[in-house]
């Protein structure tokens, strides 16, 4: 679903920060070689992630769902000098693709890739996080959230992508549509959970910003 007209969407991008050249290359190669390139954060959302990370200036970032590493590098732009990123994905065939681009940046040694199921990996990460980006299998958003909240520093930010799910959150629910059902429950959880305060931004496919209290 396009929440803005193509013309207005283009205007927004033109009047936001330019896409860094390395990310232009990553964007292009993802569309040329990788399945489902629409999963890429892209120019505008990437600049939003970069800006939020720069404001937070995190020492530790956790990303659940690396895909080709575009959002990873956007988030890295705000890292503290000694900061680290743990990024999790279960697609083995994307591992070398991600690393190729990570190694072209100054953050190469600060980014650790974890290959496997996030629900298995997250409990092994004995860290406190300042910034978390959830963008993996939607059916586990609630499970990820409950795992992550105790691992957050006070005032830390949890970003959740695709929470509008192409507008399906407004449609009559198909009982067989488990993903939409979970996202509806997740959005309500973020609204009601006393451990966080939340604002849902209608950026791209919906981006929720939740601050840990």
mmCIF file of C-alpha atoms in Angstrom:
data_model
loop_
_atom_site.group_PDB
_atom_site.id
_atom_site.type_symbol
_atom_site.label_atom_id
_atom_site.label_comp_id
_atom_site.label_asym_id
_atom_site.label_seq_id
_atom_site.Cartn_x
_atom_site.Cartn_y
_atom_site.Cartn_z
ATOM 1 C CA UNK A 1 0.000 0.000 0.000
ATOM 2 C CA UNK A 2 1.221 3.502 -0.889
ATOM 3 C CA UNK A 3 0.127 5.887 1.852
ATOM 4 C CA UNK A 4 1.387 8.844 -0.176
ATOM 5 C CA UNK A 5 1.019 9.565 -3.882
ATOM 6 C CA UNK A 6 4.097 8.793 -5.977
ATOM 7 C CA UNK A 7 4.599 12.516 -6.501
ATOM 8 C CA UNK A 8 4.484 13.327 -2.798
ATOM 9 C CA UNK A 9 6.632 10.314 -1.952
ATOM 10 C CA UNK A 10 9.233 11.522 -4.451
ATOM 11 C CA UNK A 11 9.095 15.048 -2.982
ATOM 12 C CA UNK A 12 9.706 13.650 0.519
ATOM 13 C CA UNK A 13 12.756 11.718 -0.677
ATOM 14 C CA UNK A 14 14.150 14.676 -2.615
ATOM 15 C CA UNK A 15 13.926 16.876 0.474
ATOM 16 C CA UNK A 16 15.510 14.360 2.824
ATOM 17 C CA UNK A 17 19.211 13.555 3.133
ATOM 18 C CA UNK A 18 20.764 11.906 0.094
ATOM 19 C CA UNK A 19 21.286 8.151 0.049
ATOM 20 C CA UNK A 20 24.998 7.415 0.655
ATOM 21 C CA UNK A 21 26.756 6.035 -2.419
ATOM 22 C CA UNK A 22 27.543 2.657 -0.830
ATOM 23 C CA UNK A 23 23.863 2.209 -0.003
ATOM 24 C CA UNK A 24 22.949 3.164 -3.582
ATOM 25 C CA UNK A 25 25.175 0.293 -4.713
ATOM 26 C CA UNK A 26 23.695 -2.075 -2.111
ATOM 27 C CA UNK A 27 20.185 -1.079 -3.129
ATOM 28 C CA UNK A 28 20.971 -1.690 -6.806
ATOM 29 C CA UNK A 29 22.653 -5.060 -6.258
ATOM 30 C CA UNK A 30 19.821 -6.247 -3.996
ATOM 31 C CA UNK A 31 17.302 -5.498 -6.745
ATOM 32 C CA UNK A 32 19.483 -7.214 -9.352
ATOM 33 C CA UNK A 33 20.383 -10.395 -7.486
ATOM 34 C CA UNK A 34 18.206 -11.026 -4.409
ATOM 35 C CA UNK A 35 14.640 -12.285 -4.113
ATOM 36 C CA UNK A 36 11.977 -9.981 -2.630
ATOM 37 C CA UNK A 37 13.920 -6.688 -2.929
ATOM 38 C CA UNK A 38 10.897 -4.806 -1.568
ATOM 39 C CA UNK A 39 12.063 -6.017 1.867
ATOM 40 C CA UNK A 40 14.890 -3.476 1.621
ATOM 41 C CA UNK A 41 14.386 -0.412 3.816
ATOM 42 C CA UNK A 42 15.251 1.926 0.947
ATOM 43 C CA UNK A 43 16.303 5.557 0.735
ATOM 44 C CA UNK A 44 13.710 7.405 2.821
ATOM 45 C CA UNK A 45 13.193 4.862 5.588
ATOM 46 C CA UNK A 46 16.938 4.318 5.668
ATOM 47 C CA UNK A 47 17.486 8.014 6.329
ATOM 48 C CA UNK A 48 14.858 7.856 9.100
ATOM 49 C CA UNK A 49 16.700 4.941 10.728
ATOM 50 C CA UNK A 50 19.987 6.800 10.379
ATOM 51 C CA UNK A 51 18.579 9.956 11.958
ATOM 52 C CA UNK A 52 17.037 8.075 14.884
ATOM 53 C CA UNK A 53 20.313 6.241 15.501
ATOM 54 C CA UNK A 54 22.266 9.514 15.404
ATOM 55 C CA UNK A 55 19.881 11.057 17.934
ATOM 56 C CA UNK A 56 20.154 8.034 20.258
ATOM 57 C CA UNK A 57 23.912 7.575 19.687
ATOM 58 C CA UNK A 58 23.710 3.948 20.861
ATOM 59 C CA UNK A 59 26.533 1.911 22.298
ATOM 60 C CA UNK A 60 24.766 -1.385 21.538
ATOM 61 C CA UNK A 61 22.317 -2.088 18.707
ATOM 62 C CA UNK A 62 20.385 -5.297 18.068
ATOM 63 C CA UNK A 63 18.816 -5.939 14.671
ATOM 64 C CA UNK A 64 16.460 -8.866 14.153
ATOM 65 C CA UNK A 65 16.311 -9.489 10.414
ATOM 66 C CA UNK A 66 19.409 -8.436 8.469
ATOM 67 C CA UNK A 67 18.261 -9.214 4.920
ATOM 68 C CA UNK A 68 21.030 -7.656 2.754
ATOM 69 C CA UNK A 69 22.316 -5.301 5.450
ATOM 70 C CA UNK A 70 20.902 -1.994 4.225
ATOM 71 C CA UNK A 71 19.181 -1.058 7.488
ATOM 72 C CA UNK A 72 22.182 -2.368 9.435
ATOM 73 C CA UNK A 73 24.433 0.203 7.800
ATOM 74 C CA UNK A 74 21.865 2.980 8.270
ATOM 75 C CA UNK A 75 21.711 2.217 12.002
ATOM 76 C CA UNK A 76 25.507 2.011 12.182
ATOM 77 C CA UNK A 77 25.757 5.678 11.187
ATOM 78 C CA UNK A 78 24.747 6.690 14.714
ATOM 79 C CA UNK A 79 26.917 4.218 16.638
ATOM 80 C CA UNK A 80 29.049 5.453 19.499
ATOM 81 C CA UNK A 81 32.784 5.183 18.780
ATOM 82 C CA UNK A 82 33.066 1.908 20.684
ATOM 83 C CA UNK A 83 29.577 0.757 19.772
ATOM 84 C CA UNK A 84 28.526 -2.656 18.467
ATOM 85 C CA UNK A 85 25.757 -4.109 16.326
ATOM 86 C CA UNK A 86 24.458 -7.652 16.668
ATOM 87 C CA UNK A 87 22.413 -8.513 13.598
ATOM 88 C CA UNK A 88 20.450 -11.769 13.248
ATOM 89 C CA UNK A 89 19.215 -13.539 10.131
ATOM 90 C CA UNK A 90 18.417 -17.141 9.246
ATOM 91 C CA UNK A 91 19.183 -16.884 5.511
ATOM 92 C CA UNK A 92 22.595 -18.515 5.097
ATOM 93 C CA UNK A 93 22.831 -17.546 1.418
ATOM 94 C CA UNK A 94 22.783 -13.832 2.331
ATOM 95 C CA UNK A 95 25.617 -14.026 4.882
ATOM 96 C CA UNK A 96 28.496 -13.346 2.469
ATOM 97 C CA UNK A 97 26.502 -10.684 0.607
ATOM 98 C CA UNK A 98 25.970 -8.792 3.884
ATOM 99 C CA UNK A 99 29.602 -9.131 4.931
ATOM 100 C CA UNK A 100 30.859 -7.837 1.592
ATOM 101 C CA UNK A 101 29.139 -4.514 2.221
ATOM 102 C CA UNK A 102 29.868 -4.400 5.945
ATOM 103 C CA UNK A 103 33.579 -4.809 5.166
ATOM 104 C CA UNK A 104 33.508 -1.707 2.950
ATOM 105 C CA UNK A 105 32.682 0.501 5.944
ATOM 106 C CA UNK A 106 34.421 1.852 9.024
ATOM 107 C CA UNK A 107 32.034 -0.269 11.144
ATOM 108 C CA UNK A 108 33.217 -3.629 9.761
ATOM 109 C CA UNK A 109 34.726 -4.771 13.065
ATOM 110 C CA UNK A 110 31.753 -3.480 15.069
ATOM 111 C CA UNK A 111 29.104 -5.537 13.247
ATOM 112 C CA UNK A 112 28.612 -9.155 14.338
ATOM 113 C CA UNK A 113 26.435 -11.389 12.177
ATOM 114 C CA UNK A 114 24.440 -14.145 13.865
ATOM 115 C CA UNK A 115 23.056 -16.894 11.639
ATOM 116 C CA UNK A 116 20.001 -18.739 12.892
ATOM 117 C CA UNK A 117 16.676 -18.346 14.688
ATOM 118 C CA UNK A 118 16.344 -15.103 16.625
ATOM 119 C CA UNK A 119 14.416 -16.808 19.428
ATOM 120 C CA UNK A 120 17.405 -19.092 19.991
ATOM 121 C CA UNK A 121 20.110 -16.455 19.532
ATOM 122 C CA UNK A 122 18.721 -13.519 21.526
ATOM 123 C CA UNK A 123 18.919 -15.276 24.942
ATOM 124 C CA UNK A 124 22.642 -15.922 24.308
ATOM 125 C CA UNK A 125 23.413 -12.214 23.841
ATOM 126 C CA UNK A 126 24.369 -11.078 27.309
ATOM 127 C CA UNK A 127 24.198 -7.342 26.670
ATOM 128 C CA UNK A 128 22.098 -4.314 27.426
ATOM 129 C CA UNK A 129 20.852 -2.568 24.287
ATOM 130 C CA UNK A 130 20.118 1.075 23.539
ATOM 131 C CA UNK A 131 18.463 0.482 20.174
ATOM 132 C CA UNK A 132 16.675 -2.548 18.700
ATOM 133 C CA UNK A 133 15.216 -2.889 15.215
ATOM 134 C CA UNK A 134 12.674 -5.699 14.751
ATOM 135 C CA UNK A 135 12.194 -6.605 11.096
ATOM 136 C CA UNK A 136 12.124 -10.398 10.857
ATOM 137 C CA UNK A 137 9.312 -12.974 10.876
ATOM 138 C CA UNK A 138 6.215 -11.053 11.877
ATOM 139 C CA UNK A 139 4.598 -14.016 13.644
ATOM 140 C CA UNK A 140 7.275 -13.775 16.341
ATOM 141 C CA UNK A 141 7.096 -10.016 16.957
ATOM 142 C CA UNK A 142 5.391 -10.517 20.315
ATOM 143 C CA UNK A 143 7.914 -13.175 21.332
ATOM 144 C CA UNK A 144 10.818 -10.947 20.289
ATOM 145 C CA UNK A 145 9.387 -8.019 22.226
ATOM 146 C CA UNK A 146 9.063 -9.942 25.481
ATOM 147 C CA UNK A 147 12.615 -11.274 25.102
ATOM 148 C CA UNK A 148 14.057 -7.855 24.326
ATOM 149 C CA UNK A 149 12.439 -5.524 26.869
ATOM 150 C CA UNK A 150 14.424 -6.918 29.860
ATOM 151 C CA UNK A 151 17.618 -6.514 27.794
ATOM 152 C CA UNK A 152 17.064 -2.798 27.150
ATOM 153 C CA UNK A 153 18.700 0.096 28.928
ATOM 154 C CA UNK A 154 16.234 2.548 30.427
ATOM 155 C CA UNK A 155 15.258 5.034 27.742
ATOM 156 C CA UNK A 156 16.267 2.604 25.014
ATOM 157 C CA UNK A 157 14.328 2.549 21.745
ATOM 158 C CA UNK A 158 12.655 -0.421 20.060
ATOM 159 C CA UNK A 159 11.809 0.099 16.381
ATOM 160 C CA UNK A 160 9.276 -2.277 14.795
ATOM 161 C CA UNK A 161 8.859 -2.377 11.019
ATOM 162 C CA UNK A 162 5.877 -3.299 8.805
ATOM 163 C CA UNK A 163 3.305 -2.722 11.551
ATOM 164 C CA UNK A 164 0.684 -1.463 9.051
ATOM 165 C CA UNK A 165 1.168 -4.559 6.880
ATOM 166 C CA UNK A 166 0.094 -2.990 3.576
ATOM 167 C CA UNK A 167 -3.064 -1.659 5.238
ATOM 168 C CA UNK A 168 -4.324 -5.123 6.205
ATOM 169 C CA UNK A 169 -4.577 -3.949 9.820
ATOM 170 C CA UNK A 170 -7.697 -1.996 8.734
ATOM 171 C CA UNK A 171 -9.362 -4.811 6.830
ATOM 172 C CA UNK A 172 -11.724 -7.503 8.097
ATOM 173 C CA UNK A 173 -9.483 -10.225 9.492
ATOM 174 C CA UNK A 174 -9.286 -13.476 7.566
ATOM 175 C CA UNK A 175 -9.117 -16.199 10.271
ATOM 176 C CA UNK A 176 -6.400 -17.941 8.246
ATOM 177 C CA UNK A 177 -4.230 -14.817 8.126
ATOM 178 C CA UNK A 178 -2.036 -15.476 11.160
ATOM 179 C CA UNK A 179 0.476 -12.732 10.332
ATOM 180 C CA UNK A 180 -2.083 -9.928 10.336
ATOM 181 C CA UNK A 181 -3.669 -11.323 13.509
ATOM 182 C CA UNK A 182 -0.298 -11.264 15.292
ATOM 183 C CA UNK A 183 0.500 -7.751 14.082
ATOM 184 C CA UNK A 184 -2.868 -6.490 15.351
ATOM 185 C CA UNK A 185 -2.119 -8.040 18.739
ATOM 186 C CA UNK A 186 1.413 -6.660 18.670
ATOM 187 C CA UNK A 187 0.275 -3.113 17.914
ATOM 188 C CA UNK A 188 -2.181 -3.317 20.791
ATOM 189 C CA UNK A 189 0.523 -4.695 23.085
ATOM 190 C CA UNK A 190 2.810 -1.749 22.313
ATOM 191 C CA UNK A 191 -0.024 0.650 23.033
ATOM 192 C CA UNK A 192 -0.914 -0.952 26.395
ATOM 193 C CA UNK A 193 2.327 -2.362 27.819
ATOM 194 C CA UNK A 194 3.329 -0.170 30.791
ATOM 195 C CA UNK A 195 7.011 -0.828 30.164
ATOM 196 C CA UNK A 196 7.075 1.306 27.012
ATOM 197 C CA UNK A 197 5.630 4.447 25.481
ATOM 198 C CA UNK A 198 4.905 4.189 21.777
ATOM 199 C CA UNK A 199 4.207 6.212 18.665
ATOM 200 C CA UNK A 200 3.308 4.572 15.355
ATOM 201 C CA UNK A 201 4.656 6.440 12.343
ATOM 202 C CA UNK A 202 2.971 5.942 8.926
ATOM 203 C CA UNK A 203 6.374 5.686 7.246
ATOM 204 C CA UNK A 204 6.525 3.234 4.346
ATOM 205 C CA UNK A 205 4.740 0.128 5.716
ATOM 206 C CA UNK A 206 4.498 1.477 9.262
ATOM 207 C CA UNK A 207 7.316 2.017 11.765
ATOM 208 C CA UNK A 208 6.668 1.970 15.507
ATOM 209 C CA UNK A 209 8.988 3.791 17.895
ATOM 210 C CA UNK A 210 8.749 2.471 21.462
ATOM 211 C CA UNK A 211 10.739 3.993 24.323
ATOM 212 C CA UNK A 212 11.523 1.743 27.290
ATOM 213 C CA UNK A 213 10.512 3.348 30.588
#
